[in-house]
Amino acid sequence: MNLSTRSAIPEIMDTQKVDIKLLENVFLDINKANDLLGGAVITINAVNSLVQEYPKKEYTIIDMGCGDGTMLRKLALISRKHQAKFSFIGIDLNQMAIDLAREKSKDFTEIQFVCQDILMLKPDQFTCDILLCTLTMHHFENQEIKTFMAHFIQLSQIGVIVNDLQRSALACYLFRLFSGIFIKTKIAKHDGLVSIKRGFKKKDLINLSKSFPKSEHIISWKWAFRYVWIVKQAN
Ligand SMILES: C[S@@+](CC[C@H](N)C(=O)[O-])C[C@H]1O[C@@H](n2cnc3c(N)ncnc32)[C@H](O)[C@@H]1O
């Protein structure tokens, strides 16, 4: 297996239209993997540290490529115990994902969802304090990543938190074992493996970060086989 560069193999989710029930099951698989392998906690901890570092009375958090909105619901539940007021916006290209997210978030008046291509963001269309991009960046080529990261950095007042996969042979091997036991849909099994091959090595993220020299970048490896890339506005 040659993992020296990011794979260009497409994911089924990006190339085939699936019905809403199947999409819901794929998100259930992704959420299960996130919960069991600690993916969601990584984002929650990163949000927590930015909130502590930049105290405010109100925060707006945007999740780019929000899928069925699970991450925002987790954050909303935690934020209800916080003194500050939080509002959330989930953005996704897939109208069915947005429909699912709205359906599952009926009890969350603090969350809104918008169907929008993150490659077509217009300046001033959104503004937020913290911007999240979880398991979405690996869907794109490096040049596209540079395009949307420039917008992300511009529209977030505090910073951007990217949480994505490490490209590694061991991660591929262990994902095959894990998905054989825990993942139900063929799409999540296929796309999970492809996602790791489309994922990142630390040097890829360092190279991407060099396109934004005015910002502060913190890139850390986290279990299991994740990188969190935090981009903070320079003071
Ligand atoms: C693997 S899912 C990740 C979902 C969620 N963030 C999570 O961590 O579970 C990737 C999401 O990115 C969305 N996506 C892909 N291309 C997009 C684009 N150009 N603009 C907005 N969302 C996009 C997909 O529809 C999908 O919901």
Tab-separated table of C-alpha atoms and ligand atoms in Angstrom:
chain	number	residue	atom	x	y	z
A	1	MET	CA	0.000	0.000	0.000
A	2	ASN	CA	1.548	3.291	-1.105
A	3	LEU	CA	0.495	6.038	1.289
A	4	SER	CA	3.285	8.479	0.466
A	5	THR	CA	0.766	10.935	-1.036
A	6	ARG	CA	-2.945	11.555	-0.468
A	7	SER	CA	-5.143	9.135	-2.435
A	8	ALA	CA	-7.463	10.491	-5.139
A	9	ILE	CA	-9.869	7.518	-4.892
A	10	PRO	CA	-13.377	8.991	-4.611
A	11	GLU	CA	-15.701	8.232	-1.716
A	12	ILE	CA	-19.079	6.661	-2.514
A	13	MET	CA	-20.798	9.425	-0.496
A	14	ASP	CA	-19.313	12.032	-2.847
A	15	THR	CA	-20.186	10.257	-6.086
A	16	GLN	CA	-23.477	8.357	-5.637
A	17	LYS	CA	-26.877	9.605	-4.600
A	18	VAL	CA	-28.103	7.438	-1.737
A	19	ASP	CA	-31.591	7.452	-0.222
A	20	ILE	CA	-32.183	9.209	3.086
A	21	LYS	CA	-32.572	5.998	5.146
A	22	LEU	CA	-29.222	4.680	3.909
A	23	LEU	CA	-27.605	8.079	4.506
A	24	GLU	CA	-28.975	8.073	8.057
A	25	ASN	CA	-27.419	4.634	8.636
A	26	VAL	CA	-24.081	5.775	7.199
A	27	PHE	CA	-24.080	8.703	9.658
A	28	LEU	CA	-24.963	6.290	12.486
A	29	ASP	CA	-21.845	4.288	11.529
A	30	ILE	CA	-19.671	7.419	11.369
A	31	ASN	CA	-21.026	8.575	14.746
A	32	LYS	CA	-20.362	5.159	16.284
A	33	ALA	CA	-16.745	5.235	15.053
A	34	ASN	CA	-16.388	8.823	16.360
A	35	ASP	CA	-17.726	7.842	19.778
A	36	LEU	CA	-15.769	4.591	20.157
A	37	LEU	CA	-12.496	5.980	18.811
A	38	GLY	CA	-12.627	9.337	20.586
A	39	GLY	CA	-13.075	11.552	17.504
A	40	ALA	CA	-15.862	13.699	18.953
A	41	VAL	CA	-14.038	14.294	22.254
A	42	ILE	CA	-11.056	15.736	20.363
A	43	THR	CA	-13.249	18.485	18.874
A	44	ILE	CA	-15.065	19.122	22.168
A	45	ASN	CA	-11.727	19.528	24.006
A	46	ALA	CA	-10.412	21.886	21.326
A	47	VAL	CA	-13.579	24.039	21.515
A	48	ASN	CA	-13.293	24.072	25.304
A	49	SER	CA	-9.702	25.277	25.195
A	50	LEU	CA	-10.526	28.129	22.762
A	51	VAL	CA	-13.537	29.165	24.874
A	52	GLN	CA	-11.354	29.247	28.003
A	53	GLU	CA	-8.620	31.176	26.212
A	54	TYR	CA	-11.024	33.741	24.702
A	55	PRO	CA	-13.783	34.414	27.273
A	56	LYS	CA	-16.912	36.077	25.818
A	57	LYS	CA	-20.573	36.436	26.771
A	58	GLU	CA	-21.813	34.950	23.495
A	59	TYR	CA	-20.284	32.559	20.981
A	60	THR	CA	-21.350	31.468	17.519
A	61	ILE	CA	-19.910	28.155	16.338
A	62	ILE	CA	-20.145	27.017	12.709
A	63	ASP	CA	-19.613	23.389	11.669
A	64	MET	CA	-18.612	23.093	7.991
A	65	GLY	CA	-19.670	19.737	6.526
A	66	CYS	CA	-21.880	19.088	9.559
A	67	GLY	CA	-23.469	15.864	8.231
A	68	ASP	CA	-26.439	14.928	10.436
A	69	GLY	CA	-25.467	17.590	13.011
A	70	THR	CA	-24.337	15.187	15.755
A	71	MET	CA	-21.280	17.270	16.714
A	72	LEU	CA	-23.359	20.429	17.138
A	73	ARG	CA	-25.947	18.658	19.281
A	74	LYS	CA	-23.167	17.329	21.551
A	75	LEU	CA	-21.712	20.837	21.863
A	76	ALA	CA	-25.154	22.402	22.414
A	77	LEU	CA	-25.878	20.045	25.321
A	78	ILE	CA	-22.539	20.893	26.945
A	79	SER	CA	-22.932	24.636	26.301
A	80	ARG	CA	-26.315	24.764	28.071
A	81	LYS	CA	-24.384	24.333	31.337
A	82	HIS	CA	-22.033	27.221	30.467
A	83	GLN	CA	-22.567	30.812	31.610
A	84	ALA	CA	-22.109	32.214	28.113
A	85	LYS	CA	-24.794	31.997	25.411
A	86	PHE	CA	-23.976	29.743	22.468
A	87	SER	CA	-25.549	29.564	19.018
A	88	PHE	CA	-24.617	27.092	16.306
A	89	ILE	CA	-24.805	26.892	12.510
A	90	GLY	CA	-24.338	23.629	10.620
A	91	ILE	CA	-23.464	23.817	6.930
A	92	ASP	CA	-23.510	20.926	4.477
A	93	LEU	CA	-23.752	20.519	0.709
A	94	ASN	CA	-26.073	17.519	0.947
A	95	GLN	CA	-29.725	18.605	1.311
A	96	MET	CA	-30.636	15.156	2.712
A	97	ALA	CA	-27.976	15.510	5.431
A	98	ILE	CA	-29.440	18.932	6.281
A	99	ASP	CA	-32.966	17.449	6.391
A	100	LEU	CA	-31.745	14.695	8.748
A	101	ALA	CA	-29.880	17.231	10.893
A	102	ARG	CA	-32.996	19.434	11.198
A	103	GLU	CA	-35.177	16.437	12.048
A	104	LYS	CA	-32.763	15.249	14.767
A	105	SER	CA	-32.323	18.771	16.185
A	106	LYS	CA	-35.981	19.643	16.824
A	107	ASP	CA	-35.223	20.162	20.527
A	108	PHE	CA	-32.237	22.415	19.784
A	109	THR	CA	-33.497	25.908	19.014
A	110	GLU	CA	-29.931	27.199	19.296
A	111	ILE	CA	-28.867	25.281	16.149
A	112	GLN	CA	-29.632	26.336	12.556
A	113	PHE	CA	-28.738	24.367	9.435
A	114	VAL	CA	-27.911	25.718	5.985
A	115	CYS	CA	-27.428	23.807	2.726
A	116	GLN	CA	-24.331	25.340	1.136
A	117	ASP	CA	-21.173	24.312	-0.729
A	118	ILE	CA	-18.147	25.265	1.361
A	119	LEU	CA	-16.208	25.868	-1.849
A	120	MET	CA	-18.676	28.630	-2.778
A	121	LEU	CA	-18.626	30.662	0.441
A	122	LYS	CA	-19.062	34.370	-0.131
A	123	PRO	CA	-17.263	36.955	1.987
A	124	ASP	CA	-19.574	38.242	4.758
A	125	GLN	CA	-22.104	35.428	4.191
A	126	PHE	CA	-21.429	34.015	7.664
A	127	THR	CA	-19.538	35.112	10.715
A	128	CYS	CA	-18.640	33.130	13.812
A	129	ASP	CA	-16.269	32.907	16.736
A	130	ILE	CA	-15.153	29.307	16.269
A	131	LEU	CA	-15.346	27.310	13.052
A	132	LEU	CA	-15.252	23.497	13.005
A	133	CYS	CA	-14.350	21.218	10.130
A	134	THR	CA	-14.541	17.600	11.237
A	135	LEU	CA	-13.873	14.647	8.899
A	136	THR	CA	-14.681	16.894	5.939
A	137	MET	CA	-11.307	18.259	4.795
A	138	HIS	CA	-10.077	14.894	3.473
A	139	HIS	CA	-12.885	14.981	0.862
A	140	PHE	CA	-10.988	17.751	-0.981
A	141	GLU	CA	-7.800	18.236	-2.994
A	142	ASN	CA	-5.053	20.386	-1.469
A	143	GLN	CA	-5.818	23.392	-3.691
A	144	GLU	CA	-9.497	23.303	-2.693
A	145	ILE	CA	-8.487	23.054	0.972
A	146	LYS	CA	-6.397	26.218	0.615
A	147	THR	CA	-9.400	27.991	-0.971
A	148	PHE	CA	-11.907	27.167	1.767
A	149	MET	CA	-9.405	27.528	4.627
A	150	ALA	CA	-8.768	31.113	3.483
A	151	HIS	CA	-12.528	31.772	3.854
A	152	PHE	CA	-12.730	29.848	7.146
A	153	ILE	CA	-9.908	31.908	8.665
A	154	GLN	CA	-11.497	35.136	7.430
A	155	LEU	CA	-14.930	34.426	8.871
A	156	SER	CA	-13.896	33.094	12.310
A	157	GLN	CA	-13.096	35.717	14.973
A	158	ILE	CA	-11.282	33.325	17.335
A	159	GLY	CA	-10.155	30.358	15.311
A	160	VAL	CA	-10.675	27.273	13.165
A	161	ILE	CA	-10.585	23.702	14.480
A	162	VAL	CA	-9.935	20.997	11.882
A	163	ASN	CA	-10.237	17.398	13.087
A	164	ASP	CA	-9.313	14.850	10.415
A	165	LEU	CA	-7.710	11.487	9.755
A	166	GLN	CA	-4.070	10.478	9.811
A	167	ARG	CA	-3.003	8.652	6.644
A	168	SER	CA	-1.306	5.546	7.976
A	169	ALA	CA	-0.943	1.866	7.071
A	170	LEU	CA	-1.587	0.851	10.697
A	171	ALA	CA	-4.790	2.935	10.759
A	172	CYS	CA	-5.966	1.156	7.555
A	173	TYR	CA	-5.211	-2.246	9.051
A	174	LEU	CA	-6.949	-1.502	12.356
A	175	PHE	CA	-9.933	0.136	10.589
A	176	ARG	CA	-10.492	-3.096	8.605
A	177	LEU	CA	-10.690	-5.015	11.904
A	178	PHE	CA	-12.837	-2.349	13.593
A	179	SER	CA	-15.263	-1.988	10.680
A	180	GLY	CA	-15.685	-5.777	10.430
A	181	ILE	CA	-17.130	-5.712	13.952
A	182	PHE	CA	-18.732	-2.305	14.463
A	183	ILE	CA	-19.629	-0.803	11.060
A	184	LYS	CA	-22.846	-1.973	9.406
A	185	THR	CA	-23.146	-0.164	6.053
A	186	LYS	CA	-20.983	-1.107	3.044
A	187	ILE	CA	-20.619	2.599	2.253
A	188	ALA	CA	-19.124	3.459	5.668
A	189	LYS	CA	-16.779	0.438	5.419
A	190	HIS	CA	-15.598	1.492	1.954
A	191	ASP	CA	-15.499	5.238	2.571
A	192	GLY	CA	-13.866	4.845	5.987
A	193	LEU	CA	-10.882	3.094	4.436
A	194	VAL	CA	-10.721	5.486	1.475
A	195	SER	CA	-10.942	8.413	3.927
A	196	ILE	CA	-7.805	7.214	5.748
A	197	LYS	CA	-5.983	6.963	2.400
A	198	ARG	CA	-7.181	10.498	1.533
A	199	GLY	CA	-6.143	11.662	5.026
A	200	PHE	CA	-3.054	13.577	6.122
A	201	LYS	CA	0.455	13.195	7.408
A	202	LYS	CA	1.728	15.923	9.685
A	203	LYS	CA	3.926	17.311	6.912
A	204	ASP	CA	0.846	17.743	4.650
A	205	LEU	CA	-0.846	19.883	7.299
A	206	ILE	CA	2.332	21.856	7.959
A	207	ASN	CA	2.594	22.559	4.211
A	208	LEU	CA	-1.059	23.643	4.057
A	209	SER	CA	-0.576	25.870	7.103
A	210	LYS	CA	2.277	27.696	5.344
A	211	SER	CA	-0.332	29.228	3.004
A	212	PHE	CA	-1.624	31.200	6.014
A	213	PRO	CA	1.512	32.737	7.528
A	214	LYS	CA	-0.373	35.490	9.392
A	215	SER	CA	-2.236	32.976	11.591
A	216	GLU	CA	-0.958	30.856	14.476
A	217	HIS	CA	-1.084	27.103	13.782
A	218	ILE	CA	-1.113	24.244	16.280
A	219	ILE	CA	-1.077	20.755	14.747
A	220	SER	CA	-1.303	17.800	17.140
A	221	TRP	CA	-1.725	14.056	16.748
A	222	LYS	CA	-4.544	12.499	18.762
A	223	TRP	CA	-5.662	8.937	19.383
A	224	ALA	CA	-7.078	7.283	17.350
A	225	PHE	CA	-5.178	8.292	14.205
A	226	ARG	CA	-6.398	11.870	14.065
A	227	TYR	CA	-4.824	15.257	13.608
A	228	VAL	CA	-6.310	18.362	15.122
A	229	TRP	CA	-5.203	21.533	13.352
A	230	ILE	CA	-6.098	24.696	15.263
A	231	VAL	CA	-5.715	27.986	13.408
A	232	LYS	CA	-5.853	31.010	15.680
A	233	GLN	CA	-6.219	34.596	14.606
A	234	ALA	CA	-2.934	36.416	15.110
A	235	ASN	CA	-3.171	39.048	17.846
B	1	LIG	C1	-17.570	12.253	6.483
B	1	LIG	S1	-18.869	13.412	6.598
B	1	LIG	C2	-18.457	14.193	8.149
B	1	LIG	C3	-19.692	14.618	8.876
B	1	LIG	C4	-19.435	15.218	10.260
B	1	LIG	N1	-18.678	16.456	10.182
B	1	LIG	C5	-18.733	14.234	11.172
B	1	LIG	O1	-17.649	14.544	11.688
B	1	LIG	O2	-19.272	13.159	11.399
B	1	LIG	C6	-18.399	14.676	5.438
B	1	LIG	C7	-19.499	15.692	5.206
B	1	LIG	O3	-19.004	16.718	4.335
B	1	LIG	C8	-20.057	17.106	3.474
B	1	LIG	N2	-19.504	17.771	2.281
B	1	LIG	C9	-18.780	17.204	1.284
B	1	LIG	N3	-18.476	18.129	0.362
B	1	LIG	C10	-18.994	19.321	0.797
B	1	LIG	C11	-19.004	20.642	0.292
B	1	LIG	N4	-18.414	20.936	-0.877
B	1	LIG	N5	-19.622	21.606	0.998
B	1	LIG	C12	-20.247	21.315	2.181
B	1	LIG	N6	-20.273	20.078	2.718
B	1	LIG	C13	-19.652	19.083	2.034
B	1	LIG	C14	-20.747	15.788	3.142
B	1	LIG	O4	-22.063	15.997	2.646
B	1	LIG	C15	-20.723	15.093	4.504
B	1	LIG	O5	-21.879	15.371	5.259
